[in-house]
mmCIF file of C-alpha atoms and ligand atoms in Angstrom:
data_model
loop_
_atom_site.group_PDB
_atom_site.id
_atom_site.type_symbol
_atom_site.label_atom_id
_atom_site.label_comp_id
_atom_site.label_asym_id
_atom_site.label_seq_id
_atom_site.Cartn_x
_atom_site.Cartn_y
_atom_site.Cartn_z
ATOM 1 C CA MET A 5 -20.176 -15.064 22.344
ATOM 2 C CA LYS A 6 -21.289 -18.372 23.791
ATOM 3 C CA PRO A 7 -21.265 -21.135 21.158
ATOM 4 C CA GLU A 8 -24.826 -22.222 22.029
ATOM 5 C CA VAL A 9 -26.083 -18.683 21.388
ATOM 6 C CA GLN A 10 -24.364 -18.699 17.997
ATOM 7 C CA ARG A 11 -25.973 -22.048 17.234
ATOM 8 C CA ALA A 12 -29.384 -20.734 18.338
ATOM 9 C CA ALA A 13 -29.053 -17.731 16.013
ATOM 10 C CA GLU A 14 -28.222 -20.062 13.121
ATOM 11 C CA ILE A 15 -31.257 -22.237 13.866
ATOM 12 C CA LEU A 16 -33.460 -19.123 13.769
ATOM 13 C CA LYS A 17 -31.936 -18.021 10.454
ATOM 14 C CA ARG A 18 -32.770 -21.412 8.971
ATOM 15 C CA GLY A 19 -36.403 -20.995 10.057
ATOM 16 C CA GLY A 20 -36.202 -23.094 13.240
ATOM 17 C CA LEU A 21 -37.692 -22.522 16.680
ATOM 18 C CA VAL A 22 -35.589 -21.562 19.709
ATOM 19 C CA ALA A 23 -36.929 -21.092 23.231
ATOM 20 C CA PHE A 24 -34.924 -18.492 25.143
ATOM 21 C CA PRO A 25 -34.908 -16.834 28.551
ATOM 22 C CA THR A 26 -36.075 -13.293 29.157
ATOM 23 C CA GLU A 27 -36.319 -11.418 32.449
ATOM 24 C CA THR A 28 -40.129 -11.795 32.395
ATOM 25 C CA VAL A 29 -40.788 -15.361 31.181
ATOM 26 C CA TYR A 30 -39.249 -17.708 28.592
ATOM 27 C CA GLY A 31 -40.185 -16.993 24.987
ATOM 28 C CA LEU A 32 -40.628 -19.347 22.036
ATOM 29 C CA GLY A 33 -38.726 -17.609 19.249
ATOM 30 C CA ALA A 34 -38.934 -17.639 15.464
ATOM 31 C CA ASP A 35 -37.587 -15.323 12.757
ATOM 32 C CA ALA A 36 -40.242 -12.593 12.688
ATOM 33 C CA SER A 37 -39.638 -12.021 8.951
ATOM 34 C CA ASN A 38 -40.176 -15.659 8.013
ATOM 35 C CA ALA A 39 -43.844 -16.569 7.486
ATOM 36 C CA ASN A 40 -43.176 -20.328 7.510
ATOM 37 C CA ALA A 41 -41.185 -20.177 10.737
ATOM 38 C CA VAL A 42 -43.923 -18.136 12.402
ATOM 39 C CA ALA A 43 -46.585 -20.528 11.106
ATOM 40 C CA ARG A 44 -44.773 -23.400 12.813
ATOM 41 C CA LEU A 45 -44.483 -21.321 15.978
ATOM 42 C CA TYR A 46 -48.279 -20.986 16.105
ATOM 43 C CA VAL A 47 -48.749 -24.722 15.558
ATOM 44 C CA VAL A 48 -46.310 -25.702 18.322
ATOM 45 C CA LYS A 49 -47.828 -23.189 20.703
ATOM 46 C CA GLY A 50 -51.355 -24.244 19.764
ATOM 47 C CA ARG A 51 -52.360 -20.628 19.317
ATOM 48 C CA PRO A 52 -55.048 -19.283 16.956
ATOM 49 C CA THR A 53 -53.355 -17.556 14.015
ATOM 50 C CA ASP A 54 -55.361 -14.343 14.383
ATOM 51 C CA HIS A 55 -53.663 -13.601 17.701
ATOM 52 C CA PRO A 56 -50.702 -11.226 17.319
ATOM 53 C CA VAL A 57 -47.273 -12.002 18.722
ATOM 54 C CA ILE A 58 -44.600 -9.706 20.236
ATOM 55 C CA VAL A 59 -41.428 -9.057 18.214
ATOM 56 C CA HIS A 60 -38.157 -8.754 20.165
ATOM 57 C CA PHE A 61 -35.040 -6.745 19.252
ATOM 58 C CA ASP A 62 -31.603 -5.924 20.617
ATOM 59 C CA SER A 63 -32.108 -2.158 20.419
ATOM 60 C CA ALA A 64 -34.817 0.498 20.371
ATOM 61 C CA GLU A 65 -33.650 1.653 16.919
ATOM 62 C CA ARG A 66 -34.218 -1.761 15.401
ATOM 63 C CA ALA A 67 -37.522 -2.161 17.236
ATOM 64 C CA LEU A 68 -38.957 1.215 16.243
ATOM 65 C CA ALA A 69 -38.056 0.566 12.589
ATOM 66 C CA TRP A 70 -40.943 -1.937 12.654
ATOM 67 C CA SER A 71 -43.347 0.873 13.609
ATOM 68 C CA ARG A 72 -44.650 3.925 11.769
ATOM 69 C CA ASP A 73 -45.797 7.296 13.078
ATOM 70 C CA ALA A 74 -44.541 6.394 16.544
ATOM 71 C CA PRO A 75 -45.814 9.084 18.924
ATOM 72 C CA ARG A 76 -43.555 11.010 21.285
ATOM 73 C CA GLU A 77 -44.684 8.681 24.103
ATOM 74 C CA ALA A 78 -43.064 5.707 22.363
ATOM 75 C CA ARG A 79 -39.621 7.321 22.459
ATOM 76 C CA ILE A 80 -40.074 8.323 26.092
ATOM 77 C CA LEU A 81 -41.078 4.826 27.203
ATOM 78 C CA ALA A 82 -38.424 3.153 25.050
ATOM 79 C CA GLU A 83 -35.734 5.360 26.506
ATOM 80 C CA ARG A 84 -36.928 4.882 30.049
ATOM 81 C CA PHE A 85 -37.813 1.168 30.099
ATOM 82 C CA TRP A 86 -35.830 -0.584 27.327
ATOM 83 C CA PRO A 87 -34.104 -2.895 27.623
ATOM 84 C CA GLY A 88 -36.733 -4.133 30.030
ATOM 85 C CA PRO A 89 -40.149 -5.646 30.755
ATOM 86 C CA VAL A 90 -42.346 -3.342 28.659
ATOM 87 C CA THR A 91 -44.011 -4.078 25.304
ATOM 88 C CA LEU A 92 -45.171 -1.193 23.123
ATOM 89 C CA ILE A 93 -48.035 -1.613 20.665
ATOM 90 C CA LEU A 94 -47.461 0.755 17.737
ATOM 91 C CA LYS A 95 -48.746 1.190 14.222
ATOM 92 C CA ARG A 96 -46.724 -1.201 12.100
ATOM 93 C CA SER A 97 -44.299 -0.437 9.288
ATOM 94 C CA ASP A 98 -44.185 -2.743 6.272
ATOM 95 C CA LYS A 99 -41.486 -4.815 7.964
ATOM 96 C CA ALA A 100 -44.213 -6.328 10.154
ATOM 97 C CA GLY A 101 -46.196 -8.875 8.148
ATOM 98 C CA ASP A 102 -49.811 -9.917 8.688
ATOM 99 C CA PHE A 103 -48.570 -13.247 10.032
ATOM 100 C CA ILE A 104 -47.041 -11.409 13.037
ATOM 101 C CA THR A 105 -49.855 -8.978 13.757
ATOM 102 C CA GLY A 106 -52.825 -11.260 13.315
ATOM 103 C CA GLY A 107 -53.814 -8.984 10.429
ATOM 104 C CA GLN A 108 -54.057 -5.901 12.675
ATOM 105 C CA ASP A 109 -52.469 -2.590 11.701
ATOM 106 C CA SER A 110 -50.363 -2.561 14.889
ATOM 107 C CA VAL A 111 -47.365 -4.523 16.109
ATOM 108 C CA GLY A 112 -46.064 -5.408 19.583
ATOM 109 C CA LEU A 113 -42.376 -4.535 20.139
ATOM 110 C CA ARG A 114 -40.018 -5.243 23.029
ATOM 111 C CA VAL A 115 -36.301 -5.027 23.827
ATOM 112 C CA PRO A 116 -35.665 -7.545 26.621
ATOM 113 C CA ALA A 117 -32.941 -7.060 29.240
ATOM 114 C CA HIS A 118 -31.903 -10.665 29.939
ATOM 115 C CA PRO A 119 -28.249 -11.035 28.868
ATOM 116 C CA VAL A 120 -28.850 -14.307 27.007
ATOM 117 C CA ALA A 121 -31.834 -12.830 25.148
ATOM 118 C CA HIS A 122 -29.780 -9.770 24.305
ATOM 119 C CA GLU A 123 -26.863 -11.824 23.017
ATOM 120 C CA LEU A 124 -29.194 -13.958 20.915
ATOM 121 C CA LEU A 125 -30.927 -10.907 19.429
ATOM 122 C CA GLN A 126 -27.579 -9.341 18.632
ATOM 123 C CA ALA A 127 -26.248 -12.491 16.995
ATOM 124 C CA PHE A 128 -29.474 -12.911 15.025
ATOM 125 C CA GLY A 129 -29.547 -9.273 13.983
ATOM 126 C CA GLY A 130 -33.278 -9.009 13.294
ATOM 127 C CA GLY A 131 -36.658 -9.317 14.975
ATOM 128 C CA ILE A 132 -37.520 -12.489 16.885
ATOM 129 C CA ALA A 133 -41.230 -13.216 17.237
ATOM 130 C CA ALA A 134 -41.808 -14.787 20.632
ATOM 131 C CA PRO A 135 -44.902 -15.554 22.627
ATOM 132 C CA SER A 136 -44.412 -17.124 26.040
ATOM 133 C CA ALA A 137 -43.038 -20.646 25.512
ATOM 134 C CA ASN A 138 -46.037 -22.493 26.950
ATOM 135 C CA ARG A 139 -48.945 -24.131 25.242
ATOM 136 C CA PHE A 140 -51.778 -21.681 24.573
ATOM 137 C CA GLY A 141 -53.856 -20.994 27.673
ATOM 138 C CA LEU A 142 -51.437 -22.480 30.204
ATOM 139 C CA VAL A 143 -49.099 -20.836 32.695
ATOM 140 C CA SER A 144 -46.000 -19.167 31.212
ATOM 141 C CA PRO A 145 -42.624 -20.888 31.769
ATOM 142 C CA THR A 146 -40.061 -19.233 34.024
ATOM 143 C CA THR A 147 -37.328 -21.887 33.659
ATOM 144 C CA ALA A 148 -35.886 -23.897 30.780
ATOM 145 C CA ALA A 149 -37.222 -27.042 32.487
ATOM 146 C CA HIS A 150 -40.799 -25.658 32.301
ATOM 147 C CA VAL A 151 -40.331 -25.127 28.563
ATOM 148 C CA ARG A 152 -39.180 -28.703 28.074
ATOM 149 C CA GLU A 153 -42.156 -30.019 30.076
ATOM 150 C CA ASP A 154 -44.575 -28.043 27.914
ATOM 151 C CA LEU A 155 -43.059 -28.211 24.449
ATOM 152 C CA GLY A 156 -40.507 -31.007 24.747
ATOM 153 C CA GLY A 157 -39.156 -32.203 21.420
ATOM 154 C CA GLU A 158 -41.185 -29.758 19.376
ATOM 155 C CA VAL A 159 -38.638 -26.943 19.632
ATOM 156 C CA ASP A 160 -35.252 -27.131 17.949
ATOM 157 C CA MET A 161 -33.363 -25.724 20.909
ATOM 158 C CA VAL A 162 -33.959 -24.443 24.445
ATOM 159 C CA LEU A 163 -31.419 -21.872 25.639
ATOM 160 C CA GLU A 164 -30.680 -21.933 29.386
ATOM 161 C CA GLY A 165 -30.824 -18.712 31.342
ATOM 162 C CA GLY A 166 -31.817 -19.568 34.895
ATOM 163 C CA ALA A 167 -35.111 -18.662 36.555
ATOM 164 C CA SER A 168 -36.713 -15.516 35.110
ATOM 165 C CA GLU A 169 -36.066 -12.604 37.455
ATOM 166 C CA ILE A 170 -39.500 -10.971 37.134
ATOM 167 C CA GLY A 171 -41.591 -14.098 36.595
ATOM 168 C CA ILE A 172 -44.697 -12.580 34.987
ATOM 169 C CA GLU A 173 -45.142 -11.269 31.442
ATOM 170 C CA SER A 174 -44.232 -7.757 30.307
ATOM 171 C CA THR A 175 -46.379 -4.685 30.819
ATOM 172 C CA ILE A 176 -48.158 -3.967 27.517
ATOM 173 C CA VAL A 177 -48.915 -0.363 26.541
ATOM 174 C CA ASP A 178 -50.956 0.407 23.440
ATOM 175 C CA LEU A 179 -49.698 3.592 21.763
ATOM 176 C CA SER A 180 -51.397 2.947 18.437
ATOM 177 C CA ALA A 181 -54.445 5.096 19.193
ATOM 178 C CA ALA A 182 -54.956 8.659 20.424
ATOM 179 C CA LYS A 183 -54.207 7.944 24.089
ATOM 180 C CA PRO A 184 -51.883 5.472 25.826
ATOM 181 C CA VAL A 185 -53.760 2.432 27.124
ATOM 182 C CA LEU A 186 -52.445 -0.183 29.532
ATOM 183 C CA LEU A 187 -53.407 -3.568 28.039
ATOM 184 C CA ARG A 188 -51.602 -5.840 30.479
ATOM 185 C CA PRO A 189 -50.155 -4.837 33.868
ATOM 186 C CA GLY A 190 -46.672 -6.056 34.802
ATOM 187 C CA ARG A 191 -43.659 -5.202 36.901
ATOM 188 C CA ILE A 192 -43.636 -1.736 35.373
ATOM 189 C CA SER A 193 -46.826 -0.353 36.860
ATOM 190 C CA LYS A 194 -49.433 2.079 35.618
ATOM 191 C CA SER A 195 -47.989 4.770 37.874
ATOM 192 C CA ASP A 196 -44.437 4.085 36.588
ATOM 193 C CA LEU A 197 -45.782 4.727 33.077
ATOM 194 C CA GLU A 198 -47.682 7.833 34.145
ATOM 195 C CA GLU A 199 -44.642 9.198 35.891
ATOM 196 C CA ALA A 200 -42.494 8.699 32.781
ATOM 197 C CA LEU A 201 -45.126 10.190 30.460
ATOM 198 C CA LYS A 202 -46.254 12.903 32.874
ATOM 199 C CA SER A 203 -49.824 12.106 31.868
ATOM 200 C CA LYS A 204 -52.676 9.723 32.654
ATOM 201 C CA VAL A 205 -52.673 6.200 31.246
ATOM 202 C CA GLU A 206 -56.050 4.557 30.694
ATOM 203 C CA GLU A 207 -56.661 0.906 31.488
ATOM 204 C CA LYS A 208 -58.164 -1.228 28.782
ATOM 205 C CA GLU A 209 -61.848 -1.939 28.907
ATOM 206 C CA LYS A 210 -63.126 -5.406 28.150
ATOM 207 C CA SER A 211 -61.160 -5.243 25.043
ATOM 208 C CA SER A 212 -61.952 -4.650 21.430
ATOM 209 C CA VAL A 213 -58.374 -5.524 20.440
ATOM 210 C CA ARG A 214 -57.639 -9.197 19.984
ATOM 211 C CA HIS A 215 -54.953 -10.377 22.316
ATOM 212 C CA PRO A 216 -54.917 -13.560 24.376
ATOM 213 C CA GLY A 217 -53.708 -11.624 27.404
ATOM 214 C CA GLY A 218 -57.181 -10.168 27.194
ATOM 215 C CA LEU A 219 -59.052 -13.457 27.194
ATOM 216 C CA GLU A 220 -60.768 -13.922 30.505
ATOM 217 C CA ARG A 221 -59.307 -17.311 31.195
ATOM 218 C CA HIS A 222 -55.577 -17.457 30.562
ATOM 219 C CA TYR A 223 -52.404 -18.289 32.440
ATOM 220 C CA ALA A 224 -54.357 -21.091 34.102
ATOM 221 C CA PRO A 225 -53.337 -24.489 35.484
ATOM 222 C CA ARG A 226 -55.615 -27.487 34.991
ATOM 223 C CA THR A 227 -56.676 -27.866 38.620
ATOM 224 C CA PRO A 228 -59.567 -25.531 39.546
ATOM 225 C CA MET A 229 -58.256 -22.536 41.457
ATOM 226 C CA ARG A 230 -60.035 -20.144 43.774
ATOM 227 C CA LEU A 231 -59.035 -16.856 45.377
ATOM 228 C CA VAL A 232 -59.875 -16.780 49.067
ATOM 229 C CA ALA A 233 -59.720 -13.821 51.448
ATOM 230 C CA THR A 234 -57.284 -14.242 54.342
ATOM 231 C CA HIS A 235 -60.054 -14.330 56.968
ATOM 232 C CA ALA A 236 -61.964 -17.034 55.060
ATOM 233 C CA LEU A 237 -59.019 -19.375 54.400
ATOM 234 C CA ASP A 238 -59.423 -21.503 57.513
ATOM 235 C CA LYS A 239 -63.136 -22.072 56.898
ATOM 236 C CA GLU A 240 -62.600 -22.872 53.226
ATOM 237 C CA ILE A 241 -59.968 -25.479 54.077
ATOM 238 C CA SER A 242 -62.291 -27.123 56.614
ATOM 239 C CA ALA A 243 -65.037 -27.275 54.022
ATOM 240 C CA PHE A 244 -62.955 -29.505 51.718
ATOM 241 C CA LYS A 245 -63.398 -33.260 51.995
ATOM 242 C CA ALA A 246 -60.877 -34.100 49.292
ATOM 243 C CA THR A 247 -57.242 -33.020 49.169
ATOM 244 C CA VAL A 248 -56.706 -29.386 48.554
ATOM 245 C CA ALA A 249 -53.537 -27.427 47.768
ATOM 246 C CA VAL A 250 -52.935 -23.968 49.195
ATOM 247 C CA LEU A 251 -50.833 -20.998 48.124
ATOM 248 C CA ALA A 252 -50.667 -18.555 51.020
ATOM 249 C CA PHE A 253 -48.664 -15.990 52.946
ATOM 250 C CA SER A 254 -49.113 -17.660 56.309
ATOM 251 C CA ARG A 255 -47.531 -20.789 57.776
ATOM 252 C CA PRO A 256 -48.711 -24.239 56.648
ATOM 253 C CA ASP A 257 -51.855 -25.684 58.178
ATOM 254 C CA GLU A 258 -51.465 -29.312 59.329
ATOM 255 C CA ARG A 259 -54.624 -30.444 57.573
ATOM 256 C CA VAL A 260 -53.202 -29.523 54.170
ATOM 257 C CA ASP A 261 -50.677 -31.742 52.381
ATOM 258 C CA TYR A 262 -49.657 -29.304 49.673
ATOM 259 C CA TRP A 263 -48.997 -25.856 51.032
ATOM 260 C CA LEU A 264 -46.675 -23.304 49.469
ATOM 261 C CA ARG A 265 -45.799 -20.213 51.396
ATOM 262 C CA MET A 266 -45.332 -17.108 49.273
ATOM 263 C CA PRO A 267 -43.276 -13.924 49.820
ATOM 264 C CA ARG A 268 -45.119 -10.899 51.186
ATOM 265 C CA ASP A 269 -43.606 -8.521 48.646
ATOM 266 C CA ALA A 270 -45.219 -8.315 45.212
ATOM 267 C CA ALA A 271 -41.965 -8.655 43.233
ATOM 268 C CA GLY A 272 -40.861 -11.738 45.168
ATOM 269 C CA TYR A 273 -44.346 -13.235 44.823
ATOM 270 C CA ALA A 274 -44.438 -12.638 41.055
ATOM 271 C CA LYS A 275 -41.042 -14.244 40.599
ATOM 272 C CA ARG A 276 -42.232 -17.456 42.274
ATOM 273 C CA LEU A 277 -45.847 -17.487 41.105
ATOM 274 C CA TYR A 278 -45.794 -19.608 37.950
ATOM 275 C CA ALA A 279 -43.401 -22.225 39.308
ATOM 276 C CA ALA A 280 -45.631 -22.473 42.397
ATOM 277 C CA LEU A 281 -48.787 -22.899 40.306
ATOM 278 C CA ARG A 282 -47.102 -25.602 38.231
ATOM 279 C CA GLU A 283 -46.008 -27.413 41.359
ATOM 280 C CA LEU A 284 -49.443 -27.306 42.995
ATOM 281 C CA ASP A 285 -51.116 -28.221 39.708
ATOM 282 C CA SER A 286 -49.054 -31.388 39.503
ATOM 283 C CA ALA A 287 -49.996 -32.421 43.058
ATOM 284 C CA GLY A 288 -53.257 -33.832 41.713
ATOM 285 C CA CYS A 289 -55.547 -32.123 44.219
ATOM 286 C CA GLU A 290 -59.234 -31.386 43.850
ATOM 287 C CA ALA A 291 -58.636 -27.654 44.034
ATOM 288 C CA ILE A 292 -56.030 -24.992 44.659
ATOM 289 C CA LEU A 293 -56.966 -22.292 47.162
ATOM 290 C CA ILE A 294 -55.059 -19.051 46.869
ATOM 291 C CA GLU A 295 -54.927 -16.506 49.640
ATOM 292 C CA ALA A 296 -55.815 -13.215 47.937
ATOM 293 C CA PRO A 297 -53.002 -10.655 47.939
ATOM 294 C CA PRO A 298 -53.640 -7.101 49.160
ATOM 295 C CA ASP A 299 -55.843 -4.895 46.997
ATOM 296 C CA THR A 300 -53.141 -2.259 46.469
ATOM 297 C CA PRO A 301 -51.495 -0.902 43.280
ATOM 298 C CA GLU A 302 -48.201 -2.760 43.673
ATOM 299 C CA TRP A 303 -50.100 -6.065 43.552
ATOM 300 C CA ALA A 304 -52.096 -5.173 40.406
ATOM 301 C CA ALA A 305 -50.098 -7.380 38.013
ATOM 302 C CA VAL A 306 -50.121 -10.384 40.342
ATOM 303 C CA ARG A 307 -53.858 -9.985 41.000
ATOM 304 C CA ASP A 308 -54.445 -9.784 37.246
ATOM 305 C CA ARG A 309 -52.690 -13.133 36.649
ATOM 306 C CA LEU A 310 -54.382 -14.788 39.629
ATOM 307 C CA SER A 311 -57.861 -13.703 38.654
ATOM 308 C CA ARG A 312 -57.340 -14.956 35.093
ATOM 309 C CA ALA A 313 -56.004 -18.258 36.373
ATOM 310 C CA CYS A 314 -59.072 -18.648 38.619
ATOM 311 C CA ASN A 315 -61.501 -17.783 35.854
ATOM 312 C CA ARG A 316 -62.772 -20.920 34.205
HETATM 313 O O1 LIG B 8 -43.022 -10.845 28.753
HETATM 314 C C1 LIG B 8 -43.523 -11.073 27.664
HETATM 315 O O2 LIG B 8 -44.209 -10.229 27.054
HETATM 316 C C2 LIG B 8 -43.252 -12.434 27.025
HETATM 317 C C3 LIG B 8 -41.782 -12.517 26.662
HETATM 318 C C4 LIG B 8 -41.430 -13.788 25.960
HETATM 319 O O3 LIG B 8 -41.427 -11.392 25.895
HETATM 320 N N1 LIG B 8 -44.084 -12.650 25.888
HETATM 321 C C5 LIG B 8 -45.409 -12.842 25.975
HETATM 322 O O4 LIG B 8 -45.998 -13.098 24.759
HETATM 323 O O5 LIG B 8 -46.025 -12.825 27.021
HETATM 324 P P1 LIG B 8 -47.488 -13.646 24.607
HETATM 325 O O6 LIG B 8 -47.662 -13.834 23.151
HETATM 326 O O7 LIG B 8 -47.686 -14.817 25.474
HETATM 327 O O8 LIG B 8 -48.354 -12.439 25.053
HETATM 328 C C6 LIG B 8 -48.240 -11.248 24.304
HETATM 329 C C7 LIG B 8 -49.497 -10.450 24.360
HETATM 330 C C8 LIG B 8 -50.625 -11.219 23.778
HETATM 331 O O9 LIG B 8 -51.758 -11.008 24.601
HETATM 332 C C9 LIG B 8 -50.728 -10.600 22.402
HETATM 333 O O10 LIG B 8 -51.959 -10.773 21.816
HETATM 334 C C10 LIG B 8 -50.425 -9.160 22.712
HETATM 335 O O11 LIG B 8 -49.328 -9.285 23.543
HETATM 336 N N2 LIG B 8 -50.101 -8.444 21.482
HETATM 337 C C11 LIG B 8 -49.083 -8.653 20.647
HETATM 338 N N3 LIG B 8 -49.172 -7.837 19.584
HETATM 339 C C12 LIG B 8 -50.285 -7.097 19.756
HETATM 340 C C13 LIG B 8 -50.955 -6.095 18.991
HETATM 341 N N4 LIG B 8 -50.490 -5.681 17.834
HETATM 342 N N5 LIG B 8 -52.085 -5.558 19.495
HETATM 343 C C14 LIG B 8 -52.582 -5.974 20.673
HETATM 344 N N6 LIG B 8 -52.011 -6.925 21.433
HETATM 345 C C15 LIG B 8 -50.890 -7.475 20.980
HETATM 346 MG MG1 LIG B 9 -48.516 -16.085 26.864
#
């Protein structure tokens, strides 16, 4: 085992905070059994304490021990997608304290696939509570450098693990009620879930459950952002007197100083999205115009993050 992973596990055991890489985004970790450690996690993140946080494990066995009455669907999804970018919401066992669940009777569980995350979870041996390692309401970090920009000296350690392969947060499936509900789309799509379960998965309505992924404005940079249809992009750019930044599929337009060209495949786009938004946000423009991606199922997760980021 890498010595820095060993050190990170020891920091967690002492109640400290460790940011670590996962294949989706970087997480800000604390011992999920330690109320004081989790309390500090909420302070550093700037998150309201009634918002639940996902608990991470090195195996499905350990994860499911934090649930009770897990339905058949939980085993199927765990077997199919763990380790990987899926979070299951299940009724909690008494291992999951109120300080993790925001007082709800359910708990969010995930077994991440990133090798550094896995090694850390194995060395730690328990559940690590970890929201994305950004300040509440801002874009999730996909590199260790993003974490340091956001949280700087307030975490005890930041583990390096390269750029997150997937780049957007995990798919969240609620299995705590009668029927499976998709709470947050991600790389694993609604149809991937339906195929594994051989049944329909509902999408959440404007939610009754409290979860920040469900707040209308989330994952947002500070500069105002707007989604623009491909055919309207040229006109929108002309309409701007001040400097504008653009995130688009097409080649740069000479009139625009800050233009990032994005991949035409949804997975490649997702991987680059948050770093691109951070970069354009720091350009100090009046607005960020984003060429809207296609309205097809494989773009659902990206469109979800973009529409939240634009909603302010
Ligand atoms: O990919 C990810 O899921 C990353 C990495 C670090 O694992 N984590 C992440 O955590 O995105 P966070 O806290 O930024 O978003 C987790 C979402 C929140 O919207 C939270 O409220 C929701 O999961 N959640 C957690 N437990 C829940 C529960 N019991 N019921 C409903 N929603 C829950
Ligand atoms: Mg988050």
